[in-house]
């Protein structure tokens, strides 16, 4: 193990210009971030802080741990700082456009040998582009293994902005010199046969100071548990695991650290601490190589199964046959379209992290158990997915927080043990859903997606089959109708009598109080919604009854309940009479109706009517 101090200039030249053992090897000409290392993820705040600190004085930038290979030095620790310094030099280079000698001095640092950039990154490929002396960050999507393109571009823009704020060439010159004088303590693992793996050294240096994230510590313990001869196999395995963690960002995961934690939380211990330390001991401590390898491969298999499933959901021809071969017989029913919407919503939804686990586990279980998968009938498969979807949606509607105390292991447990049966799985999915249905209550500010879900249940859910006859969505042509208080800016309502239109304007405070209220909305066909514009409530109700009083249509239950309630109000009956009498001056009467409809007692009564109907939708099973 070598250890010596270098400044930034010496680090990027890989030469301390001293002929003793505490130096870089003469035949090493690049610093490499290998595939098995983490992604670049420094925030704008960290970048600005570093540039600001360097601008004040040259500073010590901490430890750098390198692993010497046959061709280069692989960066084990320090890639965030080294990458940021490298990007800073590129930005300074660009600010010296027209100053050839200054640019040449920087070029001698960033590509000192054979015109190749000293810093290479296997996770993004070549990432610096030279356009007639102006350097830019260009990352090809097919080379961007861990989806870092936006982070690199953001970081470079932040650095450029920080330098722009210097406002003068002297400021840039001073920043450049202070940057080059900043120092690192470099530790190089150069005798692999006589020392512990460099990943373990990295862990020893940083873990006790709690400077590392879950991913770093977990990886360090993996290397500790593997024999040295198997370290390259471990690196290859880690690359696959890392890819899973990054792909799960689509599902609201933050990074590989969270992927590892949530996997162990679901599959190992529902009380698992986020740092993976139980009773003062890291979860991996004392594990054998075989135990560690099995865990890693299980985590990869799980992740790759879910990712493969998600990619297939985007295909128009996908019919779930890989999970339920019996689905082939139902390929023309159109059910698969709604099932795909449900599954995508569950996977992509950000507010119910732990409530995705049942779907993910179900998918993984079926993919690895072909003997069970071929026995599942499609209606049963569809029933499980639907109940899981309702469970997750209701968790969100109930205002659940992302907390592991809300993690329910009952569905996972239904797959474990010798007494497995698909019936037990179905009942477990139903139990998850039932628990949330029983707790469900209307609230005053449902969003469109939430309300469309609730009204889909009320109007179309078939309890005997656990299936929706139809589910409201914008994609299927259903709009949100501002039924009582209009959406237009001034609150105009067109009161139409005998072909004459009188414009009514609701008070501003009425608009603010009621416009976003749940009971202000219906979900209806886009064509009907757009035809009504800013009509008055009497005209709207008439139009709705005419629209649905035609062959092939039936008045949706949520509309029937709300309209029937409105028609029972004395204030509405008064409006009806004024319309029949062709009265035009009705502003005061209209405002009285609106306030009567939205008064607390009235709202509570209508909420109870809708809530009871919602729960009744599940009562005939």
Coordinates of C-alpha atoms in Angstrom, one line a residue:
X1 CA 0.0 0.0 0.0
X2 CA 1.4 3.4 -1.0
X3 CA 0.3 6.6 0.6
X4 CA 1.4 10.1 -0.3
X5 CA 0.1 13.6 -0.7
X6 CA -0.3 15.2 -4.2
X7 CA -1.9 18.4 -5.4
X8 CA -4.6 18.4 -8.1
X9 CA -2.1 19.2 -10.8
X10 CA 0.0 16.1 -9.9
X11 CA -3.0 13.9 -9.5
X12 CA -4.2 14.5 -13.1
X13 CA -0.7 14.1 -14.5
X14 CA -0.3 10.9 -12.4
X15 CA 3.2 12.1 -11.6
X16 CA 4.6 13.7 -8.4
X17 CA 7.9 14.3 -10.3
X18 CA 9.8 12.5 -7.6
X19 CA 11.8 9.4 -8.2
X20 CA 10.9 7.4 -5.1
X21 CA 8.5 4.6 -4.3
X22 CA 5.8 7.0 -3.0
X23 CA 4.7 7.9 -6.5
X24 CA 2.5 6.8 -9.4
X25 CA 3.7 4.0 -11.7
X26 CA 5.3 5.3 -14.9
X27 CA 3.2 3.1 -17.1
X28 CA -0.2 4.1 -15.8
X29 CA -1.8 6.8 -17.9
X30 CA -5.4 7.1 -16.8
X31 CA -7.8 7.3 -13.8
X32 CA -10.8 5.0 -14.3
X33 CA -14.2 4.9 -12.7
X34 CA -15.2 1.2 -13.3
X35 CA -18.7 -0.1 -13.9
X36 CA -19.0 -1.5 -10.4
X37 CA -18.6 1.9 -8.8
X38 CA -21.5 4.3 -7.9
X39 CA -22.9 7.0 -10.1
X40 CA -22.0 10.7 -10.0
X41 CA -24.6 12.3 -7.7
X42 CA -23.2 15.5 -6.1
X43 CA -25.9 18.1 -5.6
X44 CA -25.7 21.7 -6.8
X45 CA -25.2 22.8 -3.2
X46 CA -22.1 20.5 -2.7
X47 CA -20.7 21.7 -6.0
X48 CA -21.2 25.4 -5.2
X49 CA -19.7 24.9 -1.8
X50 CA -16.6 23.3 -3.2
X51 CA -16.0 26.0 -5.8
X52 CA -16.6 28.7 -3.2
X53 CA -14.2 27.0 -0.7
X54 CA -11.5 26.7 -3.3
X55 CA -12.0 30.3 -4.3
X56 CA -11.2 31.4 -0.8
X57 CA -8.1 29.3 -0.4
X58 CA -6.4 26.1 -1.7
X59 CA -7.6 23.3 0.6
X60 CA -7.2 19.7 1.5
X61 CA -9.7 17.7 -0.4
X62 CA -9.5 14.5 1.6
X63 CA -8.5 10.9 0.9
X64 CA -8.4 9.2 -2.5
X65 CA -8.2 5.5 -2.7
X66 CA -7.0 3.9 -5.9
X67 CA -6.7 0.3 -7.0
X68 CA -3.7 -0.3 -9.3
X69 CA -4.5 -2.6 -12.2
X70 CA -2.4 -3.6 -15.2
X71 CA -3.5 -0.7 -17.3
X72 CA -4.7 2.1 -15.0
X73 CA -5.7 3.3 -11.5
X74 CA -9.3 2.5 -10.7
X75 CA -11.0 5.0 -8.4
X76 CA -12.4 3.3 -5.3
X77 CA -13.0 6.4 -3.2
X78 CA -13.0 10.0 -4.3
X79 CA -14.8 9.9 -7.6
X80 CA -17.3 12.6 -6.7
X81 CA -14.5 15.1 -5.8
X82 CA -12.2 14.1 -8.6
X83 CA -15.0 14.3 -11.2
X84 CA -16.0 17.7 -9.9
X85 CA -12.5 19.0 -10.1
X86 CA -12.1 17.6 -13.6
X87 CA -15.4 19.3 -14.7
X88 CA -14.1 22.5 -13.0
X89 CA -10.9 22.4 -15.1
X90 CA -13.0 21.9 -18.3
X91 CA -15.1 24.9 -17.4
X92 CA -12.0 27.1 -16.7
X93 CA -10.6 25.9 -20.1
X94 CA -13.7 27.2 -21.8
X95 CA -13.5 30.5 -20.0
X96 CA -10.1 31.0 -21.5
X97 CA -11.2 31.0 -25.1
X98 CA -8.8 33.2 -27.0
X99 CA -6.0 32.6 -24.5
X100 CA -4.1 29.8 -26.1
X101 CA -1.3 29.4 -23.5
X102 CA -3.8 29.3 -20.6
X103 CA -5.9 26.7 -22.4
X104 CA -2.8 24.7 -23.2
X105 CA -1.7 24.6 -19.6
X106 CA -5.1 23.1 -18.6
X107 CA -5.1 20.8 -21.6
X108 CA -1.8 19.4 -20.3
X109 CA -3.7 18.3 -17.2
X110 CA -7.0 17.0 -18.5
X111 CA -5.4 15.1 -21.4
X112 CA -1.7 14.9 -20.7
X113 CA -1.0 11.6 -22.5
X114 CA -1.7 10.6 -26.1
X115 CA -4.4 13.2 -26.4
X116 CA -6.7 11.0 -24.2
X117 CA -8.6 12.5 -21.2
X118 CA -7.0 11.4 -18.0
X119 CA -10.3 10.7 -16.3
X120 CA -12.3 7.8 -17.9
X121 CA -15.7 6.6 -16.8
X122 CA -17.0 3.2 -17.8
X123 CA -20.5 4.1 -16.6
X124 CA -21.0 6.8 -19.2
X125 CA -18.3 6.2 -21.9
X126 CA -16.5 9.1 -23.5
X127 CA -18.2 12.2 -22.0
X128 CA -16.1 15.2 -23.1
X129 CA -16.6 16.6 -26.6
X130 CA -14.2 19.1 -28.3
X131 CA -15.8 21.4 -30.7
X132 CA -13.1 23.7 -32.1
X133 CA -11.5 24.4 -28.8
X134 CA -14.7 24.6 -26.8
X135 CA -15.3 21.6 -24.5
X136 CA -18.7 20.3 -23.6
X137 CA -20.3 17.3 -21.7
X138 CA -21.9 14.9 -24.2
X139 CA -23.1 11.6 -22.9
X140 CA -24.6 9.0 -25.3
X141 CA -27.8 7.3 -24.0
X142 CA -26.6 3.9 -25.1
X143 CA -23.4 4.4 -22.9
X144 CA -25.2 5.9 -19.9
X145 CA -25.5 2.7 -17.9
X146 CA -26.7 4.3 -14.7
X147 CA -28.7 7.2 -16.2
X148 CA -26.3 10.0 -15.2
X149 CA -26.6 12.3 -18.3
X150 CA -28.9 14.8 -16.6
X151 CA -26.7 14.9 -13.4
X152 CA -23.5 15.5 -15.4
X153 CA -25.1 18.3 -17.5
X154 CA -26.6 19.8 -14.4
X155 CA -23.3 19.7 -12.5
X156 CA -21.4 21.3 -15.4
X157 CA -24.0 24.1 -15.8
X158 CA -23.7 24.7 -12.0
X159 CA -19.9 25.0 -12.3
X160 CA -20.2 27.3 -15.3
X161 CA -22.6 29.6 -13.4
X162 CA -20.3 29.6 -10.3
X163 CA -17.4 30.7 -12.5
X164 CA -19.5 33.3 -14.4
X165 CA -20.1 34.9 -11.0
X166 CA -16.4 35.7 -10.7
X167 CA -16.9 38.4 -13.4
X168 CA -13.3 38.9 -14.2
X169 CA -10.3 37.1 -15.7
X170 CA -8.2 37.7 -12.6
X171 CA -10.8 35.8 -10.6
X172 CA -10.6 32.9 -12.9
X173 CA -6.8 32.9 -12.9
X174 CA -6.9 32.9 -9.0
X175 CA -9.5 30.1 -8.9
X176 CA -7.4 28.0 -11.3
X177 CA -4.2 28.4 -9.3
X178 CA -5.9 27.6 -6.0
X179 CA -7.6 24.5 -7.5
X180 CA -4.3 23.2 -8.8
X181 CA -2.7 23.7 -5.3
X182 CA -5.5 21.8 -3.5
X183 CA -4.2 18.5 -2.1
X184 CA -5.3 14.9 -1.8
X185 CA -4.0 12.1 0.4
X186 CA -3.6 9.3 -2.1
X187 CA -3.7 5.6 -1.0
X188 CA -2.9 3.1 -3.7
X189 CA -3.4 -0.6 -3.3
X190 CA -0.5 -1.9 -5.4
X191 CA 0.3 -5.3 -3.9
X192 CA -2.9 -7.2 -4.1
X193 CA -1.4 -10.5 -2.9
X194 CA -0.2 -9.0 0.4
X195 CA -3.0 -6.7 1.4
X196 CA -6.7 -6.8 2.1
X197 CA -8.9 -5.9 -0.9
X198 CA -9.0 -2.1 -1.6
X199 CA -12.8 -2.1 -1.0
X200 CA -12.2 -3.3 2.5
X201 CA -9.6 -0.7 3.1
X202 CA -12.1 1.9 1.9
X203 CA -14.6 0.5 4.3
X204 CA -12.2 0.5 7.2
X205 CA -11.3 4.2 6.6
X206 CA -14.8 5.5 6.2
X207 CA -17.3 3.3 8.0
X208 CA -16.5 4.3 11.5
X209 CA -16.7 8.0 10.6
X210 CA -20.2 7.2 9.1
X211 CA -19.2 9.0 5.9
X212 CA -20.6 6.3 3.6
X213 CA -24.0 5.5 2.3
X214 CA -25.7 2.1 2.6
X215 CA -24.5 1.0 -0.8
X216 CA -20.8 1.7 0.0
X217 CA -20.9 -0.1 3.3
X218 CA -22.8 -3.0 1.9
X219 CA -20.4 -3.4 -1.0
X220 CA -17.4 -3.2 1.4
X221 CA -18.8 -6.1 3.4
X222 CA -19.5 -8.1 0.3
X223 CA -15.8 -7.9 -0.6
X224 CA -14.9 -8.8 2.9
X225 CA -17.0 -12.0 2.6
X226 CA -15.7 -13.0 -0.8
X227 CA -12.4 -14.8 -1.3
X228 CA -9.8 -12.8 -3.2
X229 CA -9.9 -15.1 -6.2
X230 CA -13.6 -14.4 -6.6
X231 CA -13.4 -10.6 -6.4
X232 CA -13.7 -10.1 -10.2
X233 CA -16.8 -12.3 -10.2
X234 CA -18.2 -10.1 -7.4
X235 CA -17.5 -6.9 -9.4
X236 CA -19.4 -8.4 -12.3
X237 CA -22.3 -9.3 -10.0
X238 CA -22.3 -5.9 -8.4
X239 CA -22.6 -4.3 -11.9
X240 CA -25.9 -6.2 -12.4
X241 CA -27.1 -5.3 -8.9
X242 CA -26.2 -1.6 -9.5
X243 CA -28.2 -1.7 -12.8
X244 CA -31.2 -3.0 -10.9
X245 CA -31.0 -0.2 -8.3
X246 CA -30.7 2.5 -11.0
X247 CA -33.6 1.0 -13.0
X248 CA -35.8 1.1 -9.9
X249 CA -35.5 4.9 -9.9
X250 CA -38.5 4.7 -12.3
X251 CA -40.5 3.3 -9.4
X252 CA -39.6 6.1 -7.0
X253 CA -36.5 4.5 -5.5
X254 CA -33.7 7.0 -4.8
X255 CA -30.6 4.8 -5.6
X256 CA -29.0 1.4 -5.0
X257 CA -28.8 2.2 -1.3
X258 CA -32.6 2.3 -1.1
X259 CA -33.0 -0.7 -3.3
X260 CA -30.8 -2.8 -1.0
X261 CA -32.6 -1.5 2.1
X262 CA -36.1 -2.1 0.8
X263 CA -35.3 -5.5 -0.5
X264 CA -34.0 -6.6 2.9
X265 CA -37.0 -4.9 4.6
X266 CA -39.4 -6.9 2.5
X267 CA -37.6 -10.3 2.3
X268 CA -35.6 -10.5 5.5
X269 CA -36.7 -8.4 8.4
X270 CA -39.6 -5.8 8.5
X271 CA -37.7 -4.1 11.4
X272 CA -34.5 -3.8 9.4
X273 CA -32.8 -0.4 10.2
X274 CA -31.9 1.8 7.2
X275 CA -28.2 1.5 7.9
X276 CA -28.6 -2.4 8.0
X277 CA -27.0 -2.6 11.4
X278 CA -28.7 -4.9 13.9
X279 CA -27.6 -5.0 17.5
X280 CA -24.4 -3.2 16.6
X281 CA -23.5 -5.6 13.8
X282 CA -23.9 -5.1 10.0
X283 CA -26.3 -7.6 8.4
X284 CA -23.5 -9.0 6.2
X285 CA -21.0 -9.4 9.0
X286 CA -20.1 -13.1 9.5
X287 CA -21.9 -14.3 6.3
X288 CA -20.1 -16.9 4.2
X289 CA -19.2 -16.4 0.6
X290 CA -22.1 -18.6 -0.5
X291 CA -24.6 -16.8 1.7
X292 CA -23.5 -13.4 0.4
X293 CA -23.5 -14.6 -3.2
X294 CA -27.0 -16.1 -2.8
X295 CA -28.3 -12.9 -1.4
X296 CA -26.8 -10.8 -4.2
X297 CA -28.2 -13.1 -6.9
X298 CA -31.6 -13.2 -5.2
X299 CA -31.7 -9.4 -5.2
X300 CA -30.7 -9.3 -8.8
X301 CA -33.2 -11.9 -9.9
X302 CA -36.0 -10.0 -8.1
X303 CA -35.0 -6.7 -9.7
X304 CA -34.6 -8.0 -13.2
X305 CA -37.9 -9.8 -13.0
X306 CA -39.7 -6.6 -12.1
X307 CA -37.8 -4.5 -14.7
X308 CA -38.6 -7.0 -17.4
X309 CA -42.3 -7.0 -16.4
X310 CA -42.4 -3.2 -16.5
X311 CA -40.8 -3.0 -19.9
X312 CA -43.4 -5.4 -21.3
X313 CA -46.2 -3.3 -19.9
X314 CA -45.4 -0.7 -22.5
X315 CA -45.9 -3.2 -25.4
X316 CA -49.3 -3.1 -27.2
X317 CA -49.1 -6.9 -27.8
X318 CA -48.5 -7.8 -24.2
X319 CA -51.1 -10.1 -22.7
X320 CA -49.4 -11.2 -19.4
X321 CA -48.9 -14.7 -20.9
X322 CA -45.4 -15.0 -19.3
X323 CA -47.0 -14.7 -15.9
X324 CA -50.3 -16.4 -16.6
X325 CA -50.4 -18.7 -19.7
X326 CA -54.1 -19.0 -19.4
X327 CA -54.3 -15.3 -20.4
X328 CA -53.9 -16.4 -24.1
X329 CA -57.6 -17.4 -24.1
X330 CA -58.6 -13.9 -22.9
X331 CA -56.4 -11.9 -25.4
X332 CA -59.3 -10.4 -27.2
X333 CA -61.4 -9.2 -24.2
X334 CA -59.5 -5.9 -23.8
X335 CA -59.0 -6.7 -20.1
X336 CA -55.2 -6.6 -20.6
X337 CA -55.3 -2.8 -21.4
X338 CA -56.8 -2.0 -18.0
X339 CA -54.5 -4.5 -16.2
X340 CA -51.5 -2.8 -17.8
X341 CA -52.7 0.6 -16.7
X342 CA -53.2 -0.7 -13.1
X343 CA -49.7 -2.3 -13.0
X344 CA -48.0 0.7 -14.4
X345 CA -49.7 3.0 -11.9
X346 CA -48.7 0.8 -9.0
X347 CA -45.1 0.6 -10.1
X348 CA -44.7 4.3 -10.9
X349 CA -46.7 5.8 -8.0
X350 CA -44.4 7.7 -5.6
X351 CA -46.6 8.1 -2.6
X352 CA -47.1 4.5 -1.7
X353 CA -43.6 2.9 -1.7
X354 CA -44.1 -0.1 0.5
X355 CA -47.5 -0.8 -1.0
X356 CA -45.8 -1.7 -4.3
X357 CA -44.1 -4.7 -2.7
X358 CA -47.0 -7.1 -3.1
X359 CA -47.2 -6.6 -6.9
X360 CA -43.4 -6.8 -7.2
X361 CA -43.3 -10.0 -5.2
X362 CA -46.2 -11.5 -7.1
X363 CA -44.5 -10.9 -10.4
X364 CA -41.1 -12.2 -9.2
X365 CA -42.7 -15.3 -7.7
X366 CA -44.5 -16.2 -10.9
X367 CA -41.5 -15.7 -13.0
X368 CA -39.4 -18.1 -11.0
X369 CA -42.1 -20.7 -10.4
X370 CA -43.2 -22.1 -13.7
X371 CA -45.0 -25.0 -12.1
X372 CA -47.3 -22.7 -10.3
X373 CA -47.7 -20.1 -13.0
X374 CA -49.1 -22.6 -15.5
X375 CA -51.9 -23.5 -13.0
X376 CA -53.3 -20.0 -12.5
X377 CA -56.5 -19.2 -14.3
X378 CA -56.6 -15.8 -15.8
X379 CA -59.7 -14.5 -13.8
X380 CA -57.8 -15.4 -10.6
X381 CA -54.7 -13.7 -11.8
X382 CA -56.7 -10.6 -12.8
X383 CA -58.5 -10.7 -9.4
X384 CA -55.1 -10.6 -7.5
X385 CA -53.8 -7.7 -9.5
X386 CA -57.1 -5.7 -9.1
X387 CA -57.2 -6.2 -5.3
X388 CA -53.5 -5.1 -5.0
X389 CA -54.3 -2.0 -7.1
X390 CA -57.3 -1.1 -4.9
X391 CA -55.2 -1.6 -1.8
X392 CA -52.4 0.7 -3.0
X393 CA -54.8 3.3 -4.3
X394 CA -56.7 3.4 -1.0
X395 CA -53.5 3.7 1.0
X396 CA -52.8 6.9 -0.9
X397 CA -56.4 8.2 -0.5
X398 CA -56.2 7.6 3.2
X399 CA -53.2 9.9 3.4
X400 CA -50.7 7.1 4.3
X401 CA -47.1 8.1 4.7
X402 CA -44.1 6.3 3.4
X403 CA -43.2 4.6 6.6
X404 CA -42.1 1.0 7.2
X405 CA -44.7 0.7 10.0
X406 CA -47.3 0.6 7.2
X407 CA -45.5 -2.4 5.6
X408 CA -47.9 -5.4 5.6
X409 CA -46.1 -8.7 5.3
X410 CA -49.3 -10.9 5.1
X411 CA -49.3 -11.1 1.3
X412 CA -45.6 -12.0 1.2
X413 CA -46.2 -14.6 3.9
X414 CA -48.9 -16.3 1.8
X415 CA -46.2 -17.5 -0.6
X416 CA -44.0 -19.1 2.1
X417 CA -44.2 -22.6 3.5
X418 CA -45.3 -26.0 2.3
X419 CA -49.0 -25.1 2.5
X420 CA -48.9 -22.7 -0.4
X421 CA -52.1 -22.4 -2.4
X422 CA -53.2 -19.8 -4.9
X423 CA -56.5 -19.5 -3.0
X424 CA -54.5 -18.3 0.0
X425 CA -52.8 -15.7 -2.1
X426 CA -56.2 -14.5 -3.4
X427 CA -57.6 -14.2 0.1
X428 CA -54.5 -12.4 1.3
X429 CA -54.9 -9.8 -1.5
X430 CA -58.6 -9.4 -0.7
X431 CA -57.7 -8.9 3.0
X432 CA -55.2 -6.2 2.2
X433 CA -57.9 -4.4 0.1
X434 CA -60.7 -5.0 2.7
X435 CA -58.7 -3.4 5.4
X436 CA -58.3 -0.2 3.4
X437 CA -62.0 -0.2 2.2
X438 CA -63.2 -0.4 5.8
X439 CA -61.1 2.7 6.7
X440 CA -62.0 4.7 3.6
X441 CA -63.6 8.1 4.0
X442 CA -64.3 10.9 1.5
X443 CA -62.2 14.1 1.8
X444 CA -62.8 17.6 0.5
X445 CA -60.0 17.8 -2.0
X446 CA -59.6 14.7 -4.2
X447 CA -57.4 15.1 -7.2
X448 CA -58.6 13.9 -10.6
X449 CA -56.9 10.6 -10.4
X450 CA -58.2 9.9 -6.9
X451 CA -61.7 10.9 -7.8
X452 CA -61.7 8.9 -11.0
X453 CA -60.7 5.8 -9.0
X454 CA -63.4 6.3 -6.4
X455 CA -66.1 6.9 -8.9
X456 CA -64.9 4.0 -11.0
X457 CA -65.5 1.7 -8.0
X458 CA -68.9 3.2 -7.3
X459 CA -70.0 3.0 -10.9
X460 CA -68.3 0.0 -12.4
X461 CA -66.7 -2.4 -9.9
X462 CA -68.1 -5.9 -10.1
X463 CA -67.6 -7.5 -6.7
X464 CA -68.3 -11.1 -7.8
X465 CA -65.3 -11.0 -10.2
X466 CA -63.2 -8.3 -8.5
X467 CA -63.1 -6.4 -11.8
X468 CA -63.9 -3.0 -13.3
X469 CA -66.5 -3.0 -16.1
X470 CA -64.7 0.3 -17.0
X471 CA -62.3 2.6 -15.3
X472 CA -62.4 6.3 -15.8
X473 CA -59.3 8.0 -17.1
X474 CA -58.4 10.9 -19.4
X475 CA -56.9 8.5 -21.9
X476 CA -60.3 6.7 -22.2
X477 CA -62.1 10.0 -22.8
X478 CA -63.4 11.0 -19.4
X479 CA -63.2 14.6 -18.1
X480 CA -63.6 16.3 -14.8
X481 CA -66.8 18.3 -14.8
X482 CA -66.9 21.4 -12.5
X483 CA -70.6 20.8 -11.8
X484 CA -71.6 23.5 -9.4
X485 CA -68.9 26.2 -9.4
X486 CA -67.5 26.8 -12.9
X487 CA -63.8 26.6 -13.9
X488 CA -63.7 29.9 -15.8
X489 CA -61.7 32.6 -14.2
X490 CA -64.5 35.0 -13.3
X491 CA -67.0 32.4 -12.1
X492 CA -69.5 33.2 -14.9
X493 CA -72.6 31.0 -15.2
X494 CA -75.0 31.2 -18.1
X495 CA -78.6 31.2 -17.0
X496 CA -80.6 30.3 -20.0
X497 CA -84.3 31.1 -20.2
X498 CA -86.4 31.0 -23.4
X499 CA -83.3 31.4 -25.5
X500 CA -82.0 34.4 -23.6
X501 CA -78.7 34.1 -21.7
X502 CA -78.2 36.0 -18.5
X503 CA -74.6 36.0 -17.1
X504 CA -74.4 35.3 -13.4
X505 CA -71.2 35.9 -11.5
X506 CA -70.5 34.1 -8.3
X507 CA -68.6 36.1 -5.6
X508 CA -64.8 35.6 -5.5
X509 CA -64.8 34.1 -2.0
X510 CA -67.3 31.5 -3.2
X511 CA -65.0 30.5 -6.1
X512 CA -62.0 30.2 -3.8
X513 CA -63.9 28.1 -1.2
X514 CA -65.7 25.7 -3.4
X515 CA -64.0 25.4 -6.8
X516 CA -61.6 22.6 -5.8
X517 CA -64.1 20.9 -3.4
X518 CA -64.6 17.2 -4.2
X519 CA -68.4 17.6 -4.3
X520 CA -68.0 20.2 -7.1
X521 CA -66.9 17.4 -9.5
X522 CA -68.4 14.7 -11.6
X523 CA -66.5 12.4 -14.0
X524 CA -68.1 12.2 -17.4
X525 CA -67.7 11.6 -21.1
X526 CA -65.5 14.3 -22.6
X527 CA -68.1 15.0 -25.3
X528 CA -70.8 15.7 -22.8
X529 CA -68.5 17.7 -20.6
X530 CA -67.4 20.0 -23.4
X531 CA -70.9 20.6 -24.6
X532 CA -72.1 22.0 -21.3
X533 CA -69.5 24.8 -21.0
X534 CA -70.7 27.3 -18.2
X535 CA -74.4 26.3 -18.1
X536 CA -76.4 26.7 -15.0
X537 CA -77.1 23.7 -12.7
X538 CA -80.7 23.2 -13.9
X539 CA -79.6 23.1 -17.6
X540 CA -76.7 20.7 -16.7
X541 CA -78.9 18.2 -14.9
X542 CA -81.4 18.3 -17.8
X543 CA -78.6 17.7 -20.4
X544 CA -77.1 14.8 -18.3
X545 CA -80.5 13.1 -18.1
X546 CA -81.1 13.4 -21.8
X547 CA -77.6 12.2 -22.6
X548 CA -77.9 9.0 -20.6
X549 CA -81.6 8.4 -21.4
X550 CA -80.5 6.8 -24.7
X551 CA -80.0 3.1 -25.8
X552 CA -76.6 1.7 -24.6
X553 CA -76.2 4.3 -21.8
X554 CA -77.1 4.3 -18.2
X555 CA -76.8 7.2 -15.7
X556 CA -73.6 6.4 -13.7
X557 CA -74.2 5.8 -10.0
X558 CA -72.1 8.6 -8.7
X559 CA -74.0 11.1 -10.9
X560 CA -77.4 9.6 -9.9
X561 CA -76.5 9.9 -6.2
X562 CA -75.3 13.5 -6.4
X563 CA -78.0 14.7 -8.8
X564 CA -80.8 13.1 -6.7
X565 CA -79.3 14.8 -3.6
X566 CA -79.3 18.2 -5.4
X567 CA -82.8 17.7 -6.6
X568 CA -83.9 17.1 -3.0
X569 CA -82.6 20.4 -1.8
X570 CA -85.3 23.1 -1.4
X571 CA -82.8 25.7 -2.7
X572 CA -82.5 23.8 -6.0
X573 CA -86.3 23.3 -6.3
X574 CA -86.6 27.1 -6.0
X575 CA -84.1 27.5 -8.9
X576 CA -86.1 25.0 -10.9
X577 CA -89.3 27.0 -10.4
X578 CA -87.5 30.2 -11.4
X579 CA -86.4 28.6 -14.6
X580 CA -89.9 27.4 -15.4
X581 CA -91.2 30.9 -14.7
X582 CA -88.4 32.3 -17.0
X583 CA -87.1 34.6 -14.3
X584 CA -83.8 36.3 -15.2
X585 CA -82.8 38.1 -12.0
X586 CA -81.8 35.1 -9.9
X587 CA -78.3 35.9 -8.8
X588 CA -79.2 35.9 -5.1
X589 CA -81.2 32.6 -5.4
X590 CA -78.3 31.0 -7.2
X591 CA -75.8 31.9 -4.6
X592 CA -78.1 30.7 -1.9
X593 CA -78.3 27.3 -3.6
X594 CA -74.5 27.1 -3.9
X595 CA -74.0 27.8 -0.3
X596 CA -76.7 25.4 0.8
X597 CA -75.1 22.6 -1.3
X598 CA -71.6 23.2 0.2
X599 CA -72.6 23.9 3.8
X600 CA -70.9 21.5 6.3
X601 CA -74.0 19.6 7.2
X602 CA -75.0 19.1 3.6
X603 CA -71.5 18.0 2.6
X604 CA -71.3 15.5 5.4
X605 CA -74.7 14.0 4.4
X606 CA -73.7 13.6 0.8
X607 CA -70.3 12.2 1.8
X608 CA -72.0 9.5 3.8
X609 CA -74.3 8.6 0.8
X610 CA -71.3 8.3 -1.5
X611 CA -69.2 6.5 1.1
X612 CA -71.8 3.9 1.8
X613 CA -72.2 3.3 -1.9
X614 CA -68.5 2.9 -2.3
X615 CA -68.3 0.2 0.4
X616 CA -71.4 -1.5 -0.9
X617 CA -69.6 -2.1 -4.2
X618 CA -67.6 -4.8 -2.4
X619 CA -70.4 -6.3 -0.4
X620 CA -71.6 -9.1 -2.8
X621 CA -68.5 -11.3 -2.8

